[in-house]
């Protein structure tokens, strides 16, 4: 019998979130599962790491999927899992299912996406799953087939070096389709709500899709009730500017 | 008389760090300066934001450069500064000078780089400056001319939409040159030091340049005593994979 794939799962909503529970159940259909996730919500953690302060790891389930909670960030979870928890390099890392979308520039703030960038740096194919919702309890059943299909695709075909997948779902009863997309240009504005205390502000904000007419973006797909699959790369270099800037060389 | 440029400064080492003091002194040569920076070190904060908890802003200097300390992350500082502090959209945002380099994949963890990605999203030209050092007190004088030159260049020429600059310096008495670079492929390994307590680990690690022979990377420039200027983009889409993945479309 062939070895079952080893799959590592993390998220930024915390190990108790509904979304990671659904993802864990689905991934056990495809392989042997380890979960290493933050002990509480770390929304907006991006690729943050924890310097200086010790990070604590605690096993909370040892039958079926091995589940660990961690006091660190989502990226800490991946780093710890790969070095201290899993018996070998996983075949796949999946992240989510995040409660809230990570499309357009919002991916820069996302701990869910931080998980897959870290896995990608370590050479493990990785997929982030996020749902456009503001609810803590959701019906994830409309997305289960697509999640399994994308995960199976990556297990079978791999991904190019330094590339990972960012998958976003709209909140619908039935997906209108699945699109492979690019990241939309976007911006958040009116981001601060004044509190009663002078000089204290709460983060909020309205998102604006800066290219609403473009039909090849992740945001457009979500707006049209379709799942958006966006291939992402670790390399953030903007190559066309290298020659332009050479006037600064010495 | 023409209006002096408005320059916003932030960092991730905190408002009291030596590097931001040097940068503030240099930028006052070029324009009117506002500093909005974290009240203490936020190393490894990446593009993290602070949801739910209120973020507090406090003015600590009102003569000469206006200086504010903030309880939030580096990205929170930029968001707050742009919406609540500066009198108009700045002409330039600068970040640093970070104590520690942010070359290769380390830029993903960097709050210093988080600052410029946020400014870039908001349409403000932005430059991050970092020094490869482990010292809290450094001699920044070998880099002052290059910092001024790069800042002047961006004030005069701007940058393309959604593009910012990541500048790294080696710790040397005299720079061997200035190179315009791409981001090196790299990886951190052996990242966790076990503490006395079972299940508690401290983040450390060794960096490996995965393409040490390539002479066009940021890491190569630093290794050869040269400053590295790397143009970065907000768009993380890996375009070549879009067509490949279309088998997943529905």
CSV table of C-alpha atoms in Angstrom, one decimal:
chain,number,residue,atom,x,y,z
A,1,UNK,CA,0.0,0.0,0.0
A,2,UNK,CA,1.3,3.4,-0.9
A,3,UNK,CA,2.1,5.9,1.9
A,4,UNK,CA,-0.7,8.3,2.5
A,5,UNK,CA,0.2,12.0,1.9
A,6,UNK,CA,1.2,13.9,5.0
A,7,UNK,CA,-0.8,17.1,5.3
A,8,UNK,CA,-0.2,20.0,7.8
A,9,UNK,CA,-3.0,22.4,8.6
A,10,UNK,CA,-2.9,25.8,10.2
A,11,UNK,CA,-4.9,29.1,10.3
A,12,UNK,CA,-5.1,32.5,11.9
A,13,UNK,CA,-8.6,32.2,13.5
A,14,UNK,CA,-7.2,29.8,16.1
A,15,UNK,CA,-7.3,26.1,16.6
A,16,UNK,CA,-10.9,26.1,17.9
A,17,UNK,CA,-12.4,28.0,14.9
A,18,UNK,CA,-15.1,26.3,12.9
A,19,UNK,CA,-13.2,26.7,9.6
A,20,UNK,CA,-10.1,24.7,10.6
A,21,UNK,CA,-12.4,22.0,11.9
A,22,UNK,CA,-14.0,21.6,8.5
A,23,UNK,CA,-10.7,21.7,6.7
A,24,UNK,CA,-9.3,19.0,9.1
A,25,UNK,CA,-12.3,16.7,8.4
A,26,UNK,CA,-11.8,17.2,4.6
A,27,UNK,CA,-8.1,16.7,4.6
A,28,UNK,CA,-8.4,13.4,6.5
A,29,UNK,CA,-10.1,12.1,3.4
A,30,UNK,CA,-6.8,12.7,1.5
A,31,UNK,CA,-4.0,11.9,4.0
A,32,UNK,CA,-2.6,11.8,7.5
A,33,UNK,CA,-3.2,15.1,9.1
A,34,UNK,CA,-1.3,17.2,11.6
A,35,UNK,CA,-2.9,20.5,12.9
A,36,UNK,CA,-0.7,23.1,14.5
A,37,UNK,CA,-2.6,26.4,15.0
A,38,UNK,CA,-2.7,29.4,17.2
A,39,UNK,CA,-4.4,29.0,20.6
A,40,UNK,CA,-6.6,32.0,19.9
A,41,UNK,CA,-7.5,34.3,17.0
A,42,UNK,CA,-4.6,36.0,15.3
A,43,UNK,CA,-6.5,37.8,12.5
A,44,UNK,CA,-4.4,40.3,10.7
A,45,UNK,CA,-1.1,38.6,11.8
A,46,UNK,CA,0.3,38.7,8.2
A,47,UNK,CA,3.8,37.0,8.2
A,48,UNK,CA,4.5,38.2,11.7
A,49,UNK,CA,6.9,36.1,13.8
A,50,UNK,CA,7.6,36.1,17.6
A,51,UNK,CA,11.1,37.2,18.5
A,52,UNK,CA,12.6,37.0,22.0
A,53,UNK,CA,9.5,35.7,23.8
A,54,UNK,CA,9.3,31.9,24.0
A,55,UNK,CA,6.5,30.2,22.0
A,56,UNK,CA,4.7,27.3,23.7
A,57,UNK,CA,3.3,24.2,21.9
A,58,UNK,CA,0.7,21.9,23.5
A,59,UNK,CA,-0.8,18.7,22.0
A,60,UNK,CA,-4.6,18.8,22.5
A,61,UNK,CA,-5.5,15.7,20.4
A,62,UNK,CA,-3.6,12.5,19.7
A,63,UNK,CA,-6.2,10.2,18.2
A,64,UNK,CA,-7.1,10.6,14.5
A,65,UNK,CA,-5.6,14.0,13.4
A,66,UNK,CA,-2.8,15.1,15.7
A,67,UNK,CA,-3.8,18.5,16.9
A,68,UNK,CA,-1.5,21.1,18.6
A,69,UNK,CA,-2.2,24.6,19.9
A,70,UNK,CA,0.6,27.2,19.9
A,71,UNK,CA,1.0,30.5,21.6
A,72,UNK,CA,2.7,32.0,18.5
A,73,UNK,CA,1.6,33.6,15.2
A,74,UNK,CA,0.4,31.6,12.2
A,75,UNK,CA,4.0,31.7,10.7
A,76,UNK,CA,5.4,30.5,14.1
A,77,UNK,CA,3.0,27.6,13.9
A,78,UNK,CA,4.3,26.5,10.5
A,79,UNK,CA,8.0,27.0,11.5
A,80,UNK,CA,7.4,25.0,14.8
A,81,UNK,CA,5.4,22.3,13.1
A,82,UNK,CA,8.0,21.7,10.3
A,83,UNK,CA,11.0,21.6,12.7
A,84,UNK,CA,9.5,20.0,15.9
A,85,UNK,CA,6.2,18.3,15.2
A,86,UNK,CA,5.8,16.4,11.9
A,87,UNK,CA,7.7,13.2,11.3
A,88,UNK,CA,8.8,14.2,7.8
A,89,UNK,CA,8.4,17.1,5.3
A,90,UNK,CA,4.6,17.3,4.6
A,91,UNK,CA,3.3,16.8,1.0
A,92,UNK,CA,0.9,19.7,1.4
A,93,UNK,CA,0.2,22.6,3.8
A,94,UNK,CA,-3.3,24.0,3.9
A,95,UNK,CA,-4.5,27.1,5.7
A,96,UNK,CA,-8.0,28.2,6.8
A,97,UNK,CA,-10.8,28.0,6.1
A,98,UNK,CA,-10.6,31.7,7.1
A,99,UNK,CA,-13.7,33.5,8.3
A,100,UNK,CA,-13.2,36.6,6.0
A,101,UNK,CA,-11.8,36.9,2.5
A,102,UNK,CA,-8.2,37.4,1.7
A,103,UNK,CA,-8.5,38.8,-1.8
A,104,UNK,CA,-6.8,41.8,-3.5
A,105,UNK,CA,-4.4,43.6,-1.2
A,106,UNK,CA,-6.0,42.2,1.9
A,107,UNK,CA,-3.7,39.2,1.5
A,108,UNK,CA,-0.8,41.3,2.7
A,109,UNK,CA,-2.5,41.5,6.2
A,110,UNK,CA,-3.6,37.9,6.3
A,111,UNK,CA,-2.2,35.3,8.7
A,112,UNK,CA,-4.0,32.7,6.6
A,113,UNK,CA,-1.8,33.7,3.7
A,114,UNK,CA,1.2,34.0,6.0
A,115,UNK,CA,0.9,30.3,6.6
A,116,UNK,CA,1.3,29.4,2.9
A,117,UNK,CA,4.1,31.9,2.2
A,118,UNK,CA,6.0,30.3,5.1
A,119,UNK,CA,5.3,26.8,3.8
A,120,UNK,CA,6.3,27.9,0.3
A,121,UNK,CA,9.7,29.2,1.6
A,122,UNK,CA,10.3,25.8,3.1
A,123,UNK,CA,9.5,24.1,-0.2
A,124,UNK,CA,6.1,22.6,0.7
A,125,UNK,CA,3.2,23.1,-1.8
A,126,UNK,CA,0.6,25.2,0.1
A,127,UNK,CA,-3.0,26.4,-0.3
A,128,UNK,CA,-4.9,29.0,1.6
A,129,UNK,CA,-8.7,28.9,1.8
A,130,UNK,CA,-10.8,31.9,2.9
A,131,UNK,CA,-14.5,32.6,2.9
A,132,UNK,CA,-16.0,36.1,2.4
A,133,UNK,CA,-18.1,36.3,5.5
A,134,UNK,CA,-18.4,38.2,8.7
A,135,UNK,CA,-20.0,35.3,10.6
A,136,UNK,CA,-18.2,33.1,13.1
A,137,UNK,CA,-20.5,30.2,12.3
A,138,UNK,CA,-20.9,29.5,8.6
A,139,UNK,CA,-22.1,26.8,6.2
A,140,UNK,CA,-19.0,25.6,4.5
A,141,UNK,CA,-20.7,22.8,2.6
A,142,UNK,CA,-20.9,24.7,-0.8
A,143,UNK,CA,-17.1,24.8,-0.9
A,144,UNK,CA,-16.1,21.3,0.1
A,145,UNK,CA,-15.9,19.8,-3.4
A,146,UNK,CA,-13.7,22.6,-4.7
A,147,UNK,CA,-11.4,22.4,-1.6
A,148,UNK,CA,-11.0,18.7,-2.2
A,149,UNK,CA,-10.4,19.2,-5.9
A,150,UNK,CA,-7.8,21.9,-5.5
A,151,UNK,CA,-6.0,19.9,-2.8
A,152,UNK,CA,-6.0,16.7,-4.9
A,153,UNK,CA,-4.7,18.7,-7.9
A,154,UNK,CA,-1.8,20.1,-5.8
A,155,UNK,CA,-1.0,16.7,-4.3
A,156,UNK,CA,-0.9,15.1,-7.8
A,157,UNK,CA,0.8,17.9,-9.7
A,158,UNK,CA,2.7,20.0,-7.2
A,159,UNK,CA,3.3,23.7,-7.7
A,160,UNK,CA,6.3,25.6,-9.2
A,161,UNK,CA,9.1,26.5,-6.9
A,162,UNK,CA,8.3,29.5,-4.6
A,163,UNK,CA,4.6,29.5,-5.8
A,164,UNK,CA,1.5,28.8,-3.6
A,165,UNK,CA,-2.3,29.2,-4.1
A,166,UNK,CA,-4.6,31.7,-2.5
A,167,UNK,CA,-8.2,30.5,-2.8
A,168,UNK,CA,-11.2,32.7,-1.8
A,169,UNK,CA,-14.9,31.8,-1.7
A,170,UNK,CA,-18.0,34.0,-1.9
A,171,UNK,CA,-20.7,33.3,0.7
A,172,UNK,CA,-23.3,31.6,-1.5
A,173,UNK,CA,-25.5,28.5,-1.4
A,174,UNK,CA,-24.1,27.3,-4.7
A,175,UNK,CA,-20.9,28.5,-6.4
A,176,UNK,CA,-21.5,30.0,-9.9
A,177,UNK,CA,-18.1,28.8,-11.0
A,178,UNK,CA,-14.4,28.5,-10.3
A,179,UNK,CA,-12.0,31.1,-11.8
A,180,UNK,CA,-8.2,31.3,-11.9
A,181,UNK,CA,-7.4,34.9,-11.2
A,182,UNK,CA,-4.9,37.6,-10.6
A,183,UNK,CA,-4.8,39.8,-7.5
A,184,UNK,CA,-7.1,42.9,-7.9
A,185,UNK,CA,-5.7,46.4,-7.2
A,186,UNK,CA,-7.5,47.6,-4.1
A,187,UNK,CA,-7.4,49.9,-1.2
A,188,UNK,CA,-8.9,50.3,2.3
A,189,UNK,CA,-10.1,53.7,3.4
A,190,UNK,CA,-11.9,55.4,6.3
A,191,UNK,CA,-10.1,52.9,8.5
A,192,UNK,CA,-10.4,54.4,12.0
A,193,UNK,CA,-13.3,54.7,14.3
A,194,UNK,CA,-12.7,57.2,17.2
A,195,UNK,CA,-13.4,55.7,20.6
A,196,UNK,CA,-14.6,57.7,23.7
A,197,UNK,CA,-11.0,58.1,24.8
A,198,UNK,CA,-9.0,60.9,23.1
A,199,UNK,CA,-6.3,59.6,20.8
A,200,UNK,CA,-7.6,56.0,20.8
A,201,UNK,CA,-8.9,54.5,17.5
A,202,UNK,CA,-10.4,51.1,16.5
A,203,UNK,CA,-9.5,49.7,13.1
A,204,UNK,CA,-12.4,49.2,10.7
A,205,UNK,CA,-12.5,50.4,7.0
A,206,UNK,CA,-14.1,50.1,3.7
A,207,UNK,CA,-12.5,48.2,0.9
A,208,UNK,CA,-12.5,49.6,-2.7
A,209,UNK,CA,-11.7,47.5,-5.7
A,210,UNK,CA,-9.7,49.9,-7.9
A,211,UNK,CA,-10.4,48.0,-11.1
A,212,UNK,CA,-14.1,46.9,-10.8
A,213,UNK,CA,-14.5,46.4,-14.5
A,214,UNK,CA,-11.6,43.9,-14.9
A,215,UNK,CA,-13.1,40.4,-15.1
A,216,UNK,CA,-9.8,38.5,-14.5
A,217,UNK,CA,-9.3,39.5,-10.8
A,218,UNK,CA,-10.0,37.6,-7.5
A,219,UNK,CA,-12.3,40.4,-6.3
A,220,UNK,CA,-14.4,40.2,-9.5
A,221,UNK,CA,-14.8,36.5,-9.2
A,222,UNK,CA,-16.1,36.9,-5.6
A,223,UNK,CA,-18.4,39.7,-6.6
A,224,UNK,CA,-19.8,37.3,-9.2
A,225,UNK,CA,-20.4,34.4,-6.8
A,226,UNK,CA,-17.4,32.4,-8.1
A,227,UNK,CA,-14.4,30.9,-6.2
A,228,UNK,CA,-11.1,32.7,-7.0
A,229,UNK,CA,-7.9,30.7,-7.3
A,230,UNK,CA,-4.9,33.0,-7.4
A,231,UNK,CA,-1.3,31.7,-7.8
A,232,UNK,CA,1.1,33.7,-5.6
A,233,UNK,CA,4.9,34.0,-5.6
A,234,UNK,CA,7.4,34.7,-2.8
A,235,UNK,CA,9.5,37.0,-5.1
A,236,UNK,CA,8.2,40.6,-4.7
A,237,UNK,CA,10.7,42.1,-7.0
A,238,UNK,CA,9.3,44.5,-9.6
A,239,UNK,CA,11.6,43.7,-12.5
A,240,UNK,CA,10.7,46.4,-15.0
A,241,UNK,CA,12.1,49.0,-12.5
A,242,UNK,CA,15.5,47.5,-12.2
A,243,UNK,CA,16.9,49.0,-15.4
A,244,UNK,CA,15.2,52.4,-14.7
A,245,UNK,CA,16.8,52.7,-11.3
A,246,UNK,CA,20.3,51.9,-12.6
A,247,UNK,CA,21.0,55.7,-12.6
A,248,UNK,CA,21.4,55.2,-8.8
A,249,UNK,CA,24.1,52.6,-9.2
A,250,UNK,CA,27.7,53.2,-8.2
B,1,UNK,CA,8.8,79.8,-2.4
B,2,UNK,CA,7.8,76.3,-3.4
B,3,UNK,CA,6.1,74.2,-0.7
B,4,UNK,CA,8.6,71.9,1.0
B,5,UNK,CA,7.9,68.2,0.5
B,6,UNK,CA,5.9,66.5,3.3
B,7,UNK,CA,7.7,63.3,4.6
B,8,UNK,CA,6.2,60.7,6.9
B,9,UNK,CA,8.6,58.4,8.8
B,10,UNK,CA,7.9,55.1,10.6
B,11,UNK,CA,9.8,52.0,11.6
B,12,UNK,CA,9.4,48.7,13.5
B,13,UNK,CA,12.2,49.2,16.1
B,14,UNK,CA,10.1,51.8,17.9
B,15,UNK,CA,10.1,55.6,18.1
B,16,UNK,CA,13.1,55.7,20.4
B,17,UNK,CA,15.4,53.6,18.2
B,18,UNK,CA,18.7,55.1,17.0
B,19,UNK,CA,17.9,54.4,13.4
B,20,UNK,CA,14.7,56.4,13.2
B,21,UNK,CA,16.5,59.3,14.9
B,22,UNK,CA,19.1,59.3,12.1
B,23,UNK,CA,16.5,59.0,9.4
B,24,UNK,CA,14.5,61.9,10.9
B,25,UNK,CA,17.6,64.2,11.0
B,26,UNK,CA,18.3,63.4,7.4
B,27,UNK,CA,14.8,63.9,6.1
B,28,UNK,CA,14.5,67.3,7.7
B,29,UNK,CA,17.1,68.3,5.2
B,30,UNK,CA,14.6,67.5,2.4
B,31,UNK,CA,11.2,68.5,3.8
B,32,UNK,CA,8.7,68.9,6.6
B,33,UNK,CA,8.8,65.7,8.7
B,34,UNK,CA,6.1,63.8,10.6
B,35,UNK,CA,7.2,60.7,12.6
B,36,UNK,CA,4.5,58.2,13.7
B,37,UNK,CA,6.2,55.0,15.0
B,38,UNK,CA,5.5,52.2,17.5
B,39,UNK,CA,6.0,53.0,21.2
B,40,UNK,CA,8.3,50.0,21.5
B,41,UNK,CA,10.0,47.4,19.3
B,42,UNK,CA,7.8,45.5,16.8
B,43,UNK,CA,10.4,43.5,15.0
B,44,UNK,CA,9.0,40.8,12.9
B,45,UNK,CA,5.6,42.5,12.7
B,46,UNK,CA,5.4,42.1,8.9
B,47,UNK,CA,2.1,43.7,7.6
B,48,UNK,CA,0.3,42.8,10.8
B,49,UNK,CA,-2.6,45.1,11.8
B,50,UNK,CA,-4.5,45.4,15.1
B,51,UNK,CA,-8.1,44.3,14.9
B,52,UNK,CA,-10.6,44.9,17.8
B,53,UNK,CA,-8.2,46.4,20.4
B,54,UNK,CA,-8.1,50.2,20.3
B,55,UNK,CA,-4.8,51.7,19.1
B,56,UNK,CA,-3.5,54.8,21.0
B,57,UNK,CA,-1.7,57.7,19.5
B,58,UNK,CA,0.3,60.2,21.6
B,59,UNK,CA,2.3,63.3,20.4
B,60,UNK,CA,5.7,63.3,22.1
B,61,UNK,CA,7.3,66.2,20.1
B,62,UNK,CA,5.7,69.3,18.5
B,63,UNK,CA,8.8,71.5,17.7
B,64,UNK,CA,10.7,70.7,14.6
B,65,UNK,CA,9.6,67.3,13.4
B,66,UNK,CA,6.2,66.4,14.8
B,67,UNK,CA,6.7,63.1,16.5
B,68,UNK,CA,4.0,60.6,17.6
B,69,UNK,CA,4.2,57.3,19.4
B,70,UNK,CA,1.6,54.6,18.7
B,71,UNK,CA,0.6,51.4,20.5
B,72,UNK,CA,-0.1,49.6,17.2
B,73,UNK,CA,2.0,47.8,14.6
B,74,UNK,CA,4.1,49.6,12.0
B,75,UNK,CA,1.2,49.2,9.5
B,76,UNK,CA,-1.2,50.7,12.0
B,77,UNK,CA,1.2,53.6,12.4
B,78,UNK,CA,1.0,54.4,8.6
B,79,UNK,CA,-2.8,54.0,8.5
B,80,UNK,CA,-3.3,56.2,11.5
B,81,UNK,CA,-0.8,58.8,10.3
B,82,UNK,CA,-2.3,59.1,6.9
B,83,UNK,CA,-5.9,59.3,8.2
B,84,UNK,CA,-5.5,61.2,11.5
B,85,UNK,CA,-2.1,63.0,11.7
B,86,UNK,CA,-0.6,64.5,8.5
B,87,UNK,CA,-2.2,67.7,7.1
B,88,UNK,CA,-2.2,66.3,3.5
B,89,UNK,CA,-1.1,63.2,1.5
B,90,UNK,CA,2.7,63.0,2.1
B,91,UNK,CA,5.1,63.2,-0.9
B,92,UNK,CA,7.2,60.4,0.6
B,93,UNK,CA,7.1,57.8,3.3
B,94,UNK,CA,10.4,56.4,4.6
B,95,UNK,CA,10.9,53.5,7.0
B,96,UNK,CA,13.8,52.5,9.3
B,97,UNK,CA,16.7,52.7,9.5
B,98,UNK,CA,16.1,49.1,10.6
B,99,UNK,CA,18.7,47.5,12.9
B,100,UNK,CA,19.0,44.2,10.9
B,101,UNK,CA,18.7,43.6,7.2
B,102,UNK,CA,15.5,42.9,5.3
B,103,UNK,CA,17.0,41.3,2.2
B,104,UNK,CA,15.8,38.1,0.4
B,105,UNK,CA,12.7,36.4,2.0
B,106,UNK,CA,13.3,38.1,5.3
B,107,UNK,CA,11.4,41.1,3.9
B,108,UNK,CA,8.2,39.0,4.3
B,109,UNK,CA,8.6,39.1,8.1
B,110,UNK,CA,9.7,42.8,8.3
B,111,UNK,CA,7.6,45.5,9.9
B,112,UNK,CA,10.0,48.0,8.2
B,113,UNK,CA,8.9,46.7,4.8
B,114,UNK,CA,5.3,46.5,6.1
B,115,UNK,CA,5.4,50.3,6.4
B,116,UNK,CA,6.3,50.8,2.7
B,117,UNK,CA,3.8,48.3,1.4
B,118,UNK,CA,1.1,50.1,3.3
B,119,UNK,CA,2.2,53.5,2.0
B,120,UNK,CA,2.3,52.0,-1.5
B,121,UNK,CA,-1.3,50.8,-1.2
B,122,UNK,CA,-2.2,54.3,-0.3
B,123,UNK,CA,-0.5,55.7,-3.4
B,124,UNK,CA,2.5,57.3,-1.6
B,125,UNK,CA,6.0,56.7,-2.9
B,126,UNK,CA,7.9,54.8,-0.1
B,127,UNK,CA,11.4,53.6,0.7
B,128,UNK,CA,12.6,51.2,3.5
B,129,UNK,CA,16.1,51.4,4.8
B,130,UNK,CA,17.7,48.6,6.8
B,131,UNK,CA,21.2,47.9,8.0
B,132,UNK,CA,22.7,44.4,8.3
B,133,UNK,CA,23.7,44.5,12.0
B,134,UNK,CA,22.9,42.9,15.3
B,135,UNK,CA,23.9,46.0,17.3
B,136,UNK,CA,21.4,48.4,18.9
B,137,UNK,CA,24.0,51.3,18.6
B,138,UNK,CA,25.5,51.7,15.1
B,139,UNK,CA,27.5,54.1,13.1
B,140,UNK,CA,25.0,55.1,10.3
B,141,UNK,CA,27.3,57.8,8.8
B,142,UNK,CA,28.6,55.6,5.9
B,143,UNK,CA,25.0,55.4,4.5
B,144,UNK,CA,23.8,59.0,4.9
B,145,UNK,CA,24.8,60.1,1.4
B,146,UNK,CA,23.1,57.1,-0.2
B,147,UNK,CA,19.9,57.6,1.9
B,148,UNK,CA,19.7,61.2,0.8
B,149,UNK,CA,20.4,60.4,-2.8
B,150,UNK,CA,17.7,57.7,-3.0
B,151,UNK,CA,15.1,59.9,-1.2
B,152,UNK,CA,15.9,62.9,-3.5
B,153,UNK,CA,15.6,60.6,-6.5
B,154,UNK,CA,12.1,59.4,-5.4
B,155,UNK,CA,10.9,62.9,-4.5
B,156,UNK,CA,12.0,64.1,-8.0
B,157,UNK,CA,11.0,61.1,-10.1
B,158,UNK,CA,8.3,59.3,-8.1
B,159,UNK,CA,7.8,55.5,-8.5
B,160,UNK,CA,5.5,53.5,-10.7
B,161,UNK,CA,2.0,52.8,-9.3
B,162,UNK,CA,2.1,50.0,-6.6
B,163,UNK,CA,5.9,49.9,-6.5
B,164,UNK,CA,8.2,50.8,-3.6
B,165,UNK,CA,11.9,50.5,-2.8
B,166,UNK,CA,13.6,48.2,-0.3
B,167,UNK,CA,17.1,49.4,0.5
B,168,UNK,CA,19.6,47.4,2.5
B,169,UNK,CA,23.1,48.3,3.7
B,170,UNK,CA,26.0,46.2,4.8
B,171,UNK,CA,27.8,47.1,8.0
B,172,UNK,CA,31.0,48.7,6.6
B,173,UNK,CA,33.1,51.8,7.1
B,174,UNK,CA,32.8,52.7,3.4
B,175,UNK,CA,30.3,51.3,0.9
B,176,UNK,CA,32.0,49.4,-2.0
B,177,UNK,CA,29.1,50.5,-4.3
B,178,UNK,CA,25.3,50.7,-4.8
B,179,UNK,CA,23.5,48.0,-6.7
B,180,UNK,CA,19.9,47.8,-8.0
B,181,UNK,CA,18.9,44.2,-7.3
B,182,UNK,CA,16.3,41.5,-7.3
B,183,UNK,CA,15.2,39.6,-4.1
B,184,UNK,CA,17.4,36.6,-3.5
B,185,UNK,CA,15.9,33.2,-3.0
B,186,UNK,CA,16.6,32.2,0.5
B,187,UNK,CA,15.5,30.2,3.5
B,188,UNK,CA,15.8,30.1,7.3
B,189,UNK,CA,16.6,26.8,9.0
B,190,UNK,CA,17.4,25.5,12.6
B,191,UNK,CA,15.0,28.1,13.8
B,192,UNK,CA,14.0,27.0,17.3
B,193,UNK,CA,16.1,26.9,20.5
B,194,UNK,CA,14.5,24.7,23.2
B,195,UNK,CA,14.1,26.4,26.5
B,196,UNK,CA,14.3,24.8,30.0
B,197,UNK,CA,10.5,24.5,29.9
B,198,UNK,CA,9.1,21.4,28.0
B,199,UNK,CA,7.2,22.5,24.8
B,200,UNK,CA,8.6,26.1,24.9
B,201,UNK,CA,10.9,27.4,22.1
B,202,UNK,CA,12.7,30.6,21.2
B,203,UNK,CA,12.9,31.8,17.6
B,204,UNK,CA,16.5,32.0,16.3
B,205,UNK,CA,17.7,30.5,13.0
B,206,UNK,CA,20.4,30.5,10.3
B,207,UNK,CA,19.8,32.1,6.9
B,208,UNK,CA,20.8,30.4,3.7
B,209,UNK,CA,21.1,32.3,0.4
B,210,UNK,CA,19.8,29.6,-2.0
B,211,UNK,CA,21.6,31.2,-5.0
B,212,UNK,CA,24.9,32.4,-3.7
B,213,UNK,CA,26.6,32.6,-7.1
B,214,UNK,CA,24.0,35.0,-8.6
B,215,UNK,CA,25.5,38.4,-8.7
B,216,UNK,CA,22.2,40.3,-9.3
B,217,UNK,CA,20.6,39.7,-5.9
B,218,UNK,CA,20.2,41.9,-2.8
B,219,UNK,CA,22.0,39.3,-0.7
B,220,UNK,CA,24.9,39.2,-3.0
B,221,UNK,CA,25.3,42.9,-2.9
B,222,UNK,CA,25.3,42.9,0.9
B,223,UNK,CA,27.9,40.1,1.0
B,224,UNK,CA,30.1,42.2,-1.3
B,225,UNK,CA,29.9,45.3,0.9
B,226,UNK,CA,27.4,47.1,-1.4
B,227,UNK,CA,24.1,48.8,-0.7
B,228,UNK,CA,21.2,46.9,-2.3
B,229,UNK,CA,18.2,48.8,-3.8
B,230,UNK,CA,15.3,46.4,-4.7
B,231,UNK,CA,12.1,47.6,-6.3
B,232,UNK,CA,9.1,45.8,-4.8
B,233,UNK,CA,5.5,45.4,-6.0
B,234,UNK,CA,2.2,44.9,-4.2
B,235,UNK,CA,1.0,42.4,-6.8
B,236,UNK,CA,2.0,38.9,-5.6
B,237,UNK,CA,0.3,37.1,-8.5
B,238,UNK,CA,2.5,34.5,-10.2
B,239,UNK,CA,1.2,35.1,-13.8
B,240,UNK,CA,2.8,32.1,-15.6
B,241,UNK,CA,0.7,29.7,-13.5
B,242,UNK,CA,-2.7,31.2,-14.4
B,243,UNK,CA,-3.0,29.4,-17.7
B,244,UNK,CA,-1.6,26.1,-16.2
B,245,UNK,CA,-4.3,26.1,-13.5
B,246,UNK,CA,-7.2,26.7,-15.9
B,247,UNK,CA,-7.9,23.0,-15.8
B,248,UNK,CA,-9.4,23.8,-12.4
B,249,UNK,CA,-11.9,26.3,-13.9
B,250,UNK,CA,-15.6,25.7,-14.0
